[in-house]
Amino acid sequence: MHISTQIFEIFKAGPKEVVLKTLSYFSIVALVLILSPSSLAQTDRASLRGVVKDPNGAVVVGSSIKLVNLETGQTRSTVSDEEGGFAITSLQPGEYRIEAEAPNFTKAVVRLKLLVNQQVQIEVPLDLVAKFSVDRDLGPAEVLKTESAVQGAVIENRQITELPLDGRNFYELSLLVPGAVPPAPGSAGSVRGDFAFSVNGAREDSNNFLLDGVYNVDPKLNTFAVRPPVDAIREFEIATSTYDAAFGRNPGAQVNVVLKSGSNDLHGGLYAFHRNAALDARNYFAPANEPAPKYLRNQFGFSLGGPIRKNSTFFFGDYEGTRSRQGITRVTNVPTLRERNGDFTQSLFGVPRNPLTGAPFTGGVIPGFFIHPTGRAIAGLYPLPNRSAPFANFVSSPTQVDDNDHFDARIDHNLRDATTLVFRYSFGDRNYFEPFAGPTLSAIPGFGNNVPRRSQNAMVGLTHGFSPRLVNDARVAFNRVASSVLQEGQGTSINRQVGLPDLSANPRDLGLSFISVPGFSPLGHEGNNPQSTVTNTFQLLDTASYVRGSHLLKFGGD
């Protein structure tokens, strides 16, 4: 009843009072959350601490500190305390300018770059006032990491855009971090063209993925939900060990990705990449009398960001599409025309034995009355051999299809100097067809899988500074992943065509039961299909930062 009354009182006030009272109420909720057994909220925001000193190394008390975001023009202000120190928290990654002023001193200007989840400590020197005072640009600040014990690295935008990436998957740069290694061959997270990695001996499904500080995980395999294109990434951090309590969902790496945002300058790009097999060497196993395995890949997109209202409202958006066609070659063994008619006189497997007498069939030929119609129909599902290699008389290169579409849309708005609002929506859609379901399943075409997948991630965040000492960052997020693994030709009963019963009358389940014939490729669809999974994750996060003397306190709930 008390909470309901408080909410009613909030909305009785005017618009400005509604915002401020709601923020105050949100902070009270955050304090309640920290006292409950919940995890702390992860963050992508940076923190800056510094000390102002005169030419003799003495601290300067009461110096006015102004921090300006060079991209958006947003400012944050504070005053150095009795020890000359200051702290500004919950800062969006980007380039900043610090302006420090005090009576009888010239204004000092320091430029620095803050990275995702970075804690920076700097020293700002002030010179005594001269006859003609001139502002000095001290250049980028030297950063020595002393504020945190976390191990890992930040992959900056220059590395993301300039290092070569096969397929433009920026997650592959995770292998630059010490302790990160590629996944085991054939692992669940990498067999379908995705990327996975392990850190410090942990399993590949022990990693946690964040996008703009919110949950971005496909819980089916514990991999990423949406994967933005290279041109949308500002930078990302990979924390591998001893990270703080804000990152506690998974014991492996914490992959913290930050998207670009708009600025006062209009910026963007348009790109297209084309690859084909025109100059590639021919696959050694592909028969010379058949067309070469197909390979075609097109990747295209754009990004655009800029101001809607200078120093106030900004937008950023991007789109990327991928169209890939790749011939997948498999070599296996299939029955010859003689063998499927019961004639094993030239078979490499020898002559079958009569199950009634145990003796080999006379003349190496199975009598027709021994061959069941269902068995003959199943043998007819095999293609004829197309090469003469012993025990490997059939090779095929069906086309793997991989179509991807992804876009991001983001709006940033400065309500006031210490209050920012952000909205971001990310969408990914994939249509993937694998002609071969797995290494132990059918090695002839016709029994592959269709793997559609759609992922969405949305976030609304509000950052408000109640004072230079207390800053609160509240976010509401939604993550949805819908994926399926469906047998090729779903809805067609091959079982009935060959004389086998269906295990289910639902067209969703129809196909061919898995059949294993010694010496030849297996037949049939993957036994645990169809699979369909939809996961909705709703997330409420609140993180507060409070500065008290030389102490920086962070608390929150998720």
XYZ file of C-alpha atoms in Angstrom:
558
model
C 0.000 0.000 0.000
C 2.829 2.393 0.852
C 4.544 1.768 -2.508
C 1.286 2.290 -4.411
C 0.730 5.594 -2.606
C 4.234 6.751 -3.509
C 3.703 5.940 -7.197
C 0.374 7.821 -7.178
C 2.048 10.865 -5.631
C 4.751 10.782 -8.305
C 2.308 10.969 -11.184
C 0.289 13.758 -9.521
C 3.322 16.034 -9.998
C 4.357 17.907 -13.133
C 6.433 16.327 -15.968
C 9.811 17.480 -14.639
C 8.959 16.425 -11.097
C 7.756 13.052 -12.404
C 11.171 12.336 -13.925
C 13.136 13.406 -10.845
C 10.863 11.657 -8.359
C 10.838 8.490 -10.466
C 14.632 8.482 -10.515
C 14.722 8.957 -6.736
C 12.263 6.109 -6.302
C 14.357 3.932 -8.628
C 17.440 4.547 -6.485
C 15.542 3.555 -3.350
C 14.550 0.328 -5.096
C 18.222 -0.237 -5.958
C 19.175 0.077 -2.273
C 16.518 -2.498 -1.416
C 17.849 -4.818 -4.105
C 21.381 -4.753 -2.761
C 20.104 -5.988 0.579
C 18.414 -8.946 -1.100
C 20.190 -12.062 -2.435
C 20.389 -10.825 -6.043
C 23.343 -10.392 -8.353
C 24.887 -7.009 -9.021
C 24.182 -5.337 -12.343
C 26.824 -5.460 -15.032
C 27.810 -2.199 -16.712
C 29.564 -0.872 -19.773
C 30.129 2.572 -18.265
C 33.556 3.994 -17.444
C 34.726 5.842 -14.341
C 37.213 8.718 -14.072
C 39.128 9.740 -10.974
C 41.815 12.355 -10.719
C 43.734 14.800 -8.595
C 44.523 18.461 -9.340
C 48.049 19.676 -8.442
C 50.025 22.899 -8.735
C 53.569 23.167 -10.213
C 55.088 22.212 -6.823
C 53.042 19.040 -6.565
C 50.671 20.373 -3.902
C 46.978 19.571 -4.303
C 44.590 22.322 -5.387
C 41.386 22.422 -3.344
C 38.145 23.758 -4.813
C 39.208 23.555 -8.438
C 36.296 23.571 -10.896
C 36.301 20.442 -13.042
C 34.355 20.215 -16.272
C 34.240 17.050 -18.380
C 33.034 17.424 -21.983
C 32.094 14.579 -24.299
C 33.737 15.583 -27.596
C 31.212 13.645 -29.670
C 27.936 14.792 -28.129
C 28.871 17.953 -26.253
C 27.417 16.651 -22.988
C 29.116 18.055 -19.893
C 29.554 16.861 -16.308
C 30.883 19.167 -13.595
C 32.331 18.731 -10.131
C 34.777 20.376 -7.695
C 38.025 18.976 -6.292
C 37.770 18.075 -2.611
C 40.027 18.877 0.346
C 42.591 16.404 -1.007
C 42.473 17.841 -4.531
C 40.654 14.769 -5.821
C 37.571 14.397 -7.976
C 35.573 11.538 -9.480
C 33.052 11.321 -12.316
C 31.293 8.005 -12.857
C 28.864 6.253 -15.243
C 30.468 7.685 -18.359
C 29.710 6.435 -21.835
C 32.851 5.173 -23.635
C 34.290 7.826 -25.939
C 36.657 10.771 -26.219
C 36.550 13.489 -23.570
C 38.117 16.799 -22.628
C 38.780 17.750 -19.004
C 38.893 21.462 -18.162
C 40.239 22.387 -14.726
C 40.180 25.963 -13.391
C 41.124 27.581 -10.086
C 41.851 31.180 -8.953
C 45.437 32.305 -9.700
C 45.984 29.368 -12.081
C 45.701 29.021 -15.836
C 43.035 26.665 -17.143
C 44.333 23.148 -17.828
C 42.924 21.054 -20.641
C 43.449 17.292 -20.792
C 42.140 15.059 -23.551
C 41.622 11.376 -22.926
C 39.747 8.374 -24.254
C 37.603 6.220 -21.988
C 37.014 2.588 -22.907
C 34.211 0.228 -22.004
C 34.003 -0.504 -18.254
C 37.329 1.256 -17.731
C 38.437 2.864 -14.470
C 40.936 5.654 -15.128
C 42.961 7.672 -12.672
C 44.839 10.767 -13.899
C 46.687 13.810 -12.598
C 45.714 17.276 -13.830
C 48.538 19.876 -13.432
C 47.728 23.593 -13.050
C 50.256 26.334 -13.833
C 50.428 29.689 -12.070
C 48.743 32.509 -13.931
C 51.012 34.368 -16.384
C 50.682 37.767 -17.985
C 49.170 36.170 -21.077
C 47.487 32.938 -20.017
C 46.939 30.328 -22.702
C 45.025 27.089 -22.408
C 47.243 24.076 -22.884
C 46.261 20.793 -24.417
C 48.209 18.184 -22.508
C 47.335 15.471 -25.033
C 46.111 11.991 -24.153
C 46.456 11.145 -20.503
C 48.818 8.372 -19.493
C 46.740 5.593 -18.012
C 48.147 3.146 -15.475
C 45.740 0.437 -14.451
C 45.687 0.480 -10.659
C 41.970 0.648 -9.928
C 40.962 -2.939 -10.682
C 42.374 -6.458 -10.511
C 40.390 -7.668 -13.510
C 42.327 -9.594 -16.167
C 41.462 -9.226 -19.821
C 41.646 -6.658 -22.585
C 39.650 -4.131 -24.550
C 39.514 -4.627 -28.304
C 39.362 -1.059 -29.587
C 37.619 0.220 -32.690
C 40.836 0.521 -34.683
C 41.579 -3.173 -34.145
C 38.017 -4.132 -35.055
C 38.009 -2.196 -38.321
C 41.604 -2.741 -39.476
C 42.468 -6.325 -38.532
C 41.494 -8.978 -41.123
C 38.366 -10.939 -40.264
C 37.130 -13.936 -42.212
C 33.409 -13.358 -42.569
C 33.606 -10.044 -40.632
C 32.784 -11.704 -37.322
C 34.322 -9.409 -34.700
C 34.039 -12.086 -32.005
C 37.032 -13.816 -33.631
C 39.196 -11.027 -32.195
C 38.548 -12.594 -28.792
C 41.502 -14.865 -29.552
C 43.810 -11.842 -29.156
C 43.192 -11.945 -25.399
C 45.614 -14.051 -23.313
C 43.955 -17.261 -22.151
C 41.466 -17.431 -25.037
C 41.678 -20.437 -27.365
C 39.559 -21.773 -30.267
C 36.873 -24.345 -29.437
C 37.350 -28.080 -29.640
C 36.785 -29.389 -33.187
C 33.138 -30.160 -33.799
C 31.961 -28.357 -30.675
C 28.266 -27.533 -30.335
C 28.852 -23.789 -30.571
C 30.908 -23.840 -33.759
C 29.570 -26.606 -36.020
C 26.972 -24.438 -37.748
C 29.189 -21.601 -38.895
C 29.092 -19.672 -35.610
C 32.117 -18.728 -33.538
C 32.970 -20.034 -30.089
C 35.984 -19.848 -27.813
C 37.145 -21.030 -24.398
C 38.966 -19.017 -21.749
C 41.361 -20.317 -19.113
C 40.148 -23.887 -19.479
C 36.460 -23.101 -19.016
C 33.888 -24.573 -21.365
C 32.841 -22.540 -24.390
C 29.294 -22.365 -22.992
C 30.559 -20.745 -19.778
C 30.974 -17.315 -21.383
C 28.587 -14.418 -20.819
C 27.714 -11.960 -23.590
C 26.559 -8.391 -22.997
C 25.420 -5.736 -25.473
C 25.424 -2.163 -24.203
C 25.540 -3.553 -20.689
C 22.495 -5.852 -20.979
C 22.048 -9.615 -21.350
C 22.660 -10.829 -24.929
C 22.745 -14.627 -24.691
C 21.103 -17.479 -26.546
C 20.529 -19.823 -23.584
C 20.235 -22.928 -25.769
C 24.017 -23.119 -26.275
C 24.978 -20.136 -24.089
C 26.338 -18.231 -27.059
C 25.558 -14.695 -28.242
C 21.991 -13.799 -29.250
C 22.473 -10.954 -31.746
C 25.790 -10.313 -33.484
C 26.122 -6.728 -34.730
C 28.285 -6.037 -37.792
C 31.801 -4.636 -37.567
C 30.683 -1.153 -38.608
C 28.301 -0.926 -35.633
C 30.849 -1.771 -32.923
C 32.599 0.956 -30.975
C 34.679 -1.502 -28.945
C 34.318 -4.512 -26.692
C 35.942 -5.794 -23.529
C 36.739 -9.376 -22.639
C 37.270 -9.938 -18.934
C 38.817 -13.356 -18.359
C 39.260 -13.544 -14.564
C 39.051 -11.671 -11.238
C 36.312 -9.414 -12.572
C 34.176 -7.689 -9.966
C 30.828 -8.820 -8.587
C 28.875 -6.957 -11.274
C 29.821 -9.772 -13.668
C 28.750 -12.981 -12.026
C 26.295 -14.739 -14.305
C 28.802 -17.164 -15.885
C 32.254 -18.301 -14.708
C 33.991 -17.946 -18.105
C 34.780 -14.785 -20.040
C 32.596 -11.682 -19.808
C 32.243 -10.260 -23.334
C 31.032 -6.666 -22.985
C 30.164 -5.101 -26.375
C 29.341 -1.419 -26.873
C 27.644 -0.174 -30.039
C 28.361 3.142 -31.685
C 26.086 6.106 -31.066
C 25.392 9.281 -32.964
C 27.357 12.482 -32.472
C 27.293 16.125 -33.572
C 29.016 15.094 -36.811
C 27.291 13.056 -39.495
C 29.255 9.881 -40.146
C 28.585 6.620 -41.908
C 29.706 4.124 -44.495
C 28.521 1.914 -47.338
C 30.228 -1.378 -48.185
C 29.967 -4.570 -50.193
C 32.229 -7.624 -50.307
C 32.139 -10.354 -52.943
C 33.942 -13.694 -52.929
C 33.688 -16.600 -55.353
C 35.570 -19.733 -56.362
C 36.534 -18.558 -59.864
C 40.268 -18.698 -59.101
C 40.179 -21.414 -56.426
C 41.816 -24.806 -56.925
C 39.371 -27.595 -57.594
C 38.398 -29.803 -54.675
C 40.561 -32.929 -54.957
C 37.693 -35.267 -54.050
C 35.119 -33.778 -56.440
C 34.643 -35.888 -59.599
C 36.155 -34.277 -62.687
C 33.061 -35.053 -64.772
C 30.754 -33.069 -62.446
C 30.476 -29.302 -61.846
C 32.914 -27.853 -59.317
C 31.479 -27.308 -55.792
C 29.812 -23.934 -55.587
C 31.243 -21.065 -53.571
C 29.685 -17.612 -53.543
C 29.577 -15.078 -50.737
C 28.168 -11.559 -50.765
C 28.217 -9.314 -47.720
C 26.849 -5.793 -47.880
C 25.510 -3.062 -45.643
C 25.700 0.473 -44.350
C 25.914 2.489 -41.148
C 24.865 6.074 -40.456
C 24.927 8.230 -37.355
C 24.541 11.896 -36.605
C 22.591 14.594 -34.793
C 18.853 15.037 -34.713
C 19.355 18.111 -32.556
C 22.892 19.340 -31.909
C 24.234 18.697 -28.399
C 20.909 17.104 -27.494
C 19.563 14.209 -29.571
C 21.491 11.749 -31.751
C 20.737 8.719 -33.896
C 22.665 5.726 -35.196
C 21.556 2.891 -37.434
C 23.103 0.094 -39.448
C 22.174 -2.869 -41.628
C 24.167 -5.838 -42.893
C 23.111 -8.689 -45.153
C 25.013 -11.852 -46.018
C 24.236 -14.304 -48.811
C 26.450 -17.386 -48.843
C 26.373 -20.469 -51.062
C 29.036 -23.104 -50.463
C 29.358 -26.619 -51.802
C 30.085 -29.094 -48.992
C 31.919 -32.173 -50.238
C 31.474 -35.568 -48.597
C 32.913 -38.935 -49.683
C 31.150 -42.146 -48.684
C 30.243 -45.620 -49.903
C 26.924 -46.630 -51.493
C 25.612 -49.960 -52.858
C 26.344 -50.702 -56.509
C 23.538 -51.496 -58.924
C 24.419 -55.214 -58.693
C 24.455 -55.164 -54.883
C 21.046 -53.530 -54.563
C 19.659 -56.277 -56.863
C 21.201 -59.003 -54.683
C 24.250 -59.786 -56.866
C 27.400 -59.765 -54.699
C 29.684 -61.603 -57.122
C 31.811 -58.466 -57.560
C 31.264 -56.963 -54.126
C 34.245 -55.906 -51.997
C 32.356 -57.118 -48.919
C 32.228 -60.752 -50.034
C 29.157 -62.952 -50.406
C 26.376 -62.690 -47.789
C 25.349 -65.829 -45.909
C 21.999 -67.527 -45.899
C 20.467 -66.715 -42.461
C 18.770 -70.142 -42.409
C 21.831 -72.320 -43.139
C 24.756 -70.018 -42.368
C 26.371 -70.906 -45.704
C 27.192 -68.334 -48.411
C 24.486 -67.886 -51.016
C 25.094 -70.056 -54.056
C 26.780 -68.116 -56.859
C 27.043 -65.028 -54.691
C 23.469 -63.990 -55.522
C 20.673 -63.508 -52.978
C 17.457 -65.094 -54.281
C 14.675 -62.620 -54.949
C 12.321 -64.119 -52.359
C 14.888 -63.279 -49.639
C 14.738 -59.551 -50.462
C 11.875 -57.808 -48.662
C 10.097 -55.027 -50.610
C 10.848 -52.537 -47.833
C 14.545 -53.462 -47.944
C 14.593 -53.109 -51.733
C 12.890 -49.682 -51.436
C 15.406 -48.541 -48.805
C 18.285 -49.647 -51.038
C 16.706 -47.579 -53.823
C 17.156 -44.433 -51.733
C 20.908 -44.627 -52.288
C 22.320 -42.826 -55.345
C 24.410 -44.810 -57.790
C 28.218 -44.734 -57.405
C 29.996 -41.969 -59.328
C 33.609 -43.043 -58.769
C 35.499 -46.338 -58.607
C 37.508 -45.838 -55.388
C 37.223 -48.899 -53.101
C 34.873 -48.315 -50.138
C 34.514 -44.657 -51.223
C 32.603 -44.861 -54.456
C 30.365 -41.827 -54.062
C 31.144 -38.136 -53.652
C 28.697 -35.234 -53.571
C 28.894 -31.481 -53.041
C 25.413 -30.162 -52.221
C 25.129 -26.448 -51.522
C 25.069 -25.060 -48.005
C 22.890 -21.932 -47.783
C 23.506 -19.227 -45.186
C 21.454 -16.019 -45.388
C 21.783 -13.405 -42.653
C 20.112 -10.035 -42.095
C 20.863 -7.742 -39.160
C 20.098 -4.163 -38.185
C 20.505 -1.871 -35.163
C 18.689 1.366 -34.343
C 19.761 3.657 -31.521
C 18.640 7.027 -30.148
C 20.567 9.000 -27.490
C 19.052 12.072 -25.864
C 20.573 14.464 -23.325
C 17.766 15.549 -21.015
C 20.220 17.791 -19.173
C 23.951 17.855 -18.406
C 23.742 15.021 -15.880
C 20.823 13.091 -17.352
C 20.858 10.985 -20.517
C 18.299 8.692 -22.096
C 19.134 5.924 -24.582
C 17.025 3.512 -26.616
C 18.469 0.725 -28.758
C 16.906 -2.134 -30.729
C 18.879 -4.889 -32.464
C 17.462 -7.551 -34.779
C 19.029 -10.582 -36.434
C 17.469 -13.122 -38.782
C 19.248 -16.178 -40.165
C 18.155 -18.847 -42.622
C 20.724 -21.624 -42.611
C 20.578 -24.922 -44.489
C 23.142 -27.616 -43.789
C 23.062 -30.408 -46.406
C 24.714 -32.881 -43.997
C 23.369 -33.100 -40.461
C 26.514 -34.398 -38.743
C 29.658 -36.533 -39.088
C 27.948 -39.722 -37.851
C 24.737 -39.218 -39.824
C 23.865 -39.584 -43.488
C 26.696 -38.690 -45.882
C 24.469 -38.551 -48.951
C 22.293 -35.535 -49.859
C 18.638 -35.308 -48.956
C 18.801 -35.651 -45.172
C 20.126 -32.272 -44.035
C 18.671 -29.677 -41.693
C 17.051 -26.286 -42.014
C 18.133 -24.100 -39.090
C 16.161 -20.817 -38.946
C 17.019 -18.418 -36.132
C 15.681 -15.001 -35.172
C 17.121 -12.908 -32.348
C 16.077 -9.562 -30.895
C 17.565 -7.378 -28.195
C 16.105 -4.084 -26.953
C 17.242 -1.718 -24.225
C 16.076 1.543 -22.620
C 18.510 3.243 -20.259
C 18.370 6.337 -18.085
C 21.480 7.783 -16.427
C 20.971 10.559 -13.890
C 23.384 12.406 -11.655
C 21.690 13.347 -8.394
C 24.875 15.150 -7.432
C 28.515 15.097 -8.535
C 28.975 12.309 -5.979
C 25.929 10.119 -6.712
C 25.084 8.868 -10.211
C 22.438 6.264 -11.009
C 22.143 4.170 -14.190
C 18.836 2.312 -14.704
C 18.044 0.031 -17.632
C 15.201 -2.134 -18.839
C 16.047 -4.779 -21.449
C 14.386 -7.512 -23.464
C 16.139 -10.406 -25.193
C 14.364 -12.928 -27.418
C 15.830 -15.863 -29.339
C 13.668 -18.150 -31.481
C 15.486 -21.016 -33.183
C 14.635 -24.338 -34.770
C 16.332 -27.371 -36.296
C 14.019 -28.903 -38.891
C 14.655 -31.954 -41.040
C 15.047 -31.408 -44.784
C 11.775 -32.078 -46.600
C 9.755 -31.719 -43.411
C 6.160 -32.846 -43.932
C 7.003 -35.589 -46.451
C 6.793 -39.149 -45.116
C 9.668 -41.106 -46.658
C 8.854 -43.851 -44.175
C 5.538 -44.486 -45.916
C 7.211 -44.372 -49.334
C 9.484 -47.295 -48.450
C 6.928 -49.219 -46.390
C 7.884 -48.231 -42.846
C 5.367 -46.955 -40.283
C 5.371 -43.331 -39.100
C 6.117 -42.824 -35.432
C 3.955 -39.689 -35.395
C 0.945 -38.542 -37.399
C 1.952 -34.880 -37.049
C 3.365 -33.610 -40.391
C 5.974 -31.736 -38.363
C 7.640 -35.044 -37.481
C 7.532 -36.802 -40.855
C 10.701 -37.886 -42.655
C 12.843 -41.028 -42.695
C 13.834 -42.927 -39.568
C 17.576 -43.303 -39.094
C 18.864 -46.475 -40.771
C 22.391 -47.823 -40.396
C 23.708 -50.291 -42.987
C 27.216 -51.667 -42.244
C 29.737 -50.726 -44.909
C 27.587 -47.980 -46.432
C 26.510 -44.470 -45.568
C 23.706 -44.264 -43.001
C 20.310 -43.102 -44.198
C 17.648 -40.985 -42.549
C 17.167 -37.755 -40.686
C 18.709 -36.677 -37.401
C 16.785 -38.469 -34.682
C 16.215 -35.578 -32.284
C 14.579 -33.304 -34.858
C 12.430 -31.297 -35.148
C 13.514 -28.912 -32.407
C 11.974 -25.506 -31.697
C 12.988 -23.146 -28.922
C 11.757 -19.672 -27.992
C 13.294 -17.891 -25.015
C 12.207 -14.472 -23.736
C 14.386 -12.766 -21.140
C 13.226 -9.625 -19.367
C 15.869 -7.698 -17.480
C 15.719 -4.838 -15.005
C 19.073 -3.389 -13.966
C 20.070 -0.540 -11.692
C 23.625 0.504 -10.857
C 24.570 3.430 -8.636
C 28.024 4.959 -8.099
C 28.843 7.006 -5.025
C 32.077 8.889 -4.349
C 33.176 9.560 -0.794
C 36.679 10.962 -0.399
C 39.115 8.450 -1.858
C 36.413 5.764 -1.970
C 34.318 4.848 -5.023
C 31.318 2.674 -4.146
C 29.248 0.803 -6.737
C 26.070 -1.048 -5.901
C 22.990 -2.218 -7.718
C 20.706 -5.071 -8.653
C 19.815 -7.162 -11.689
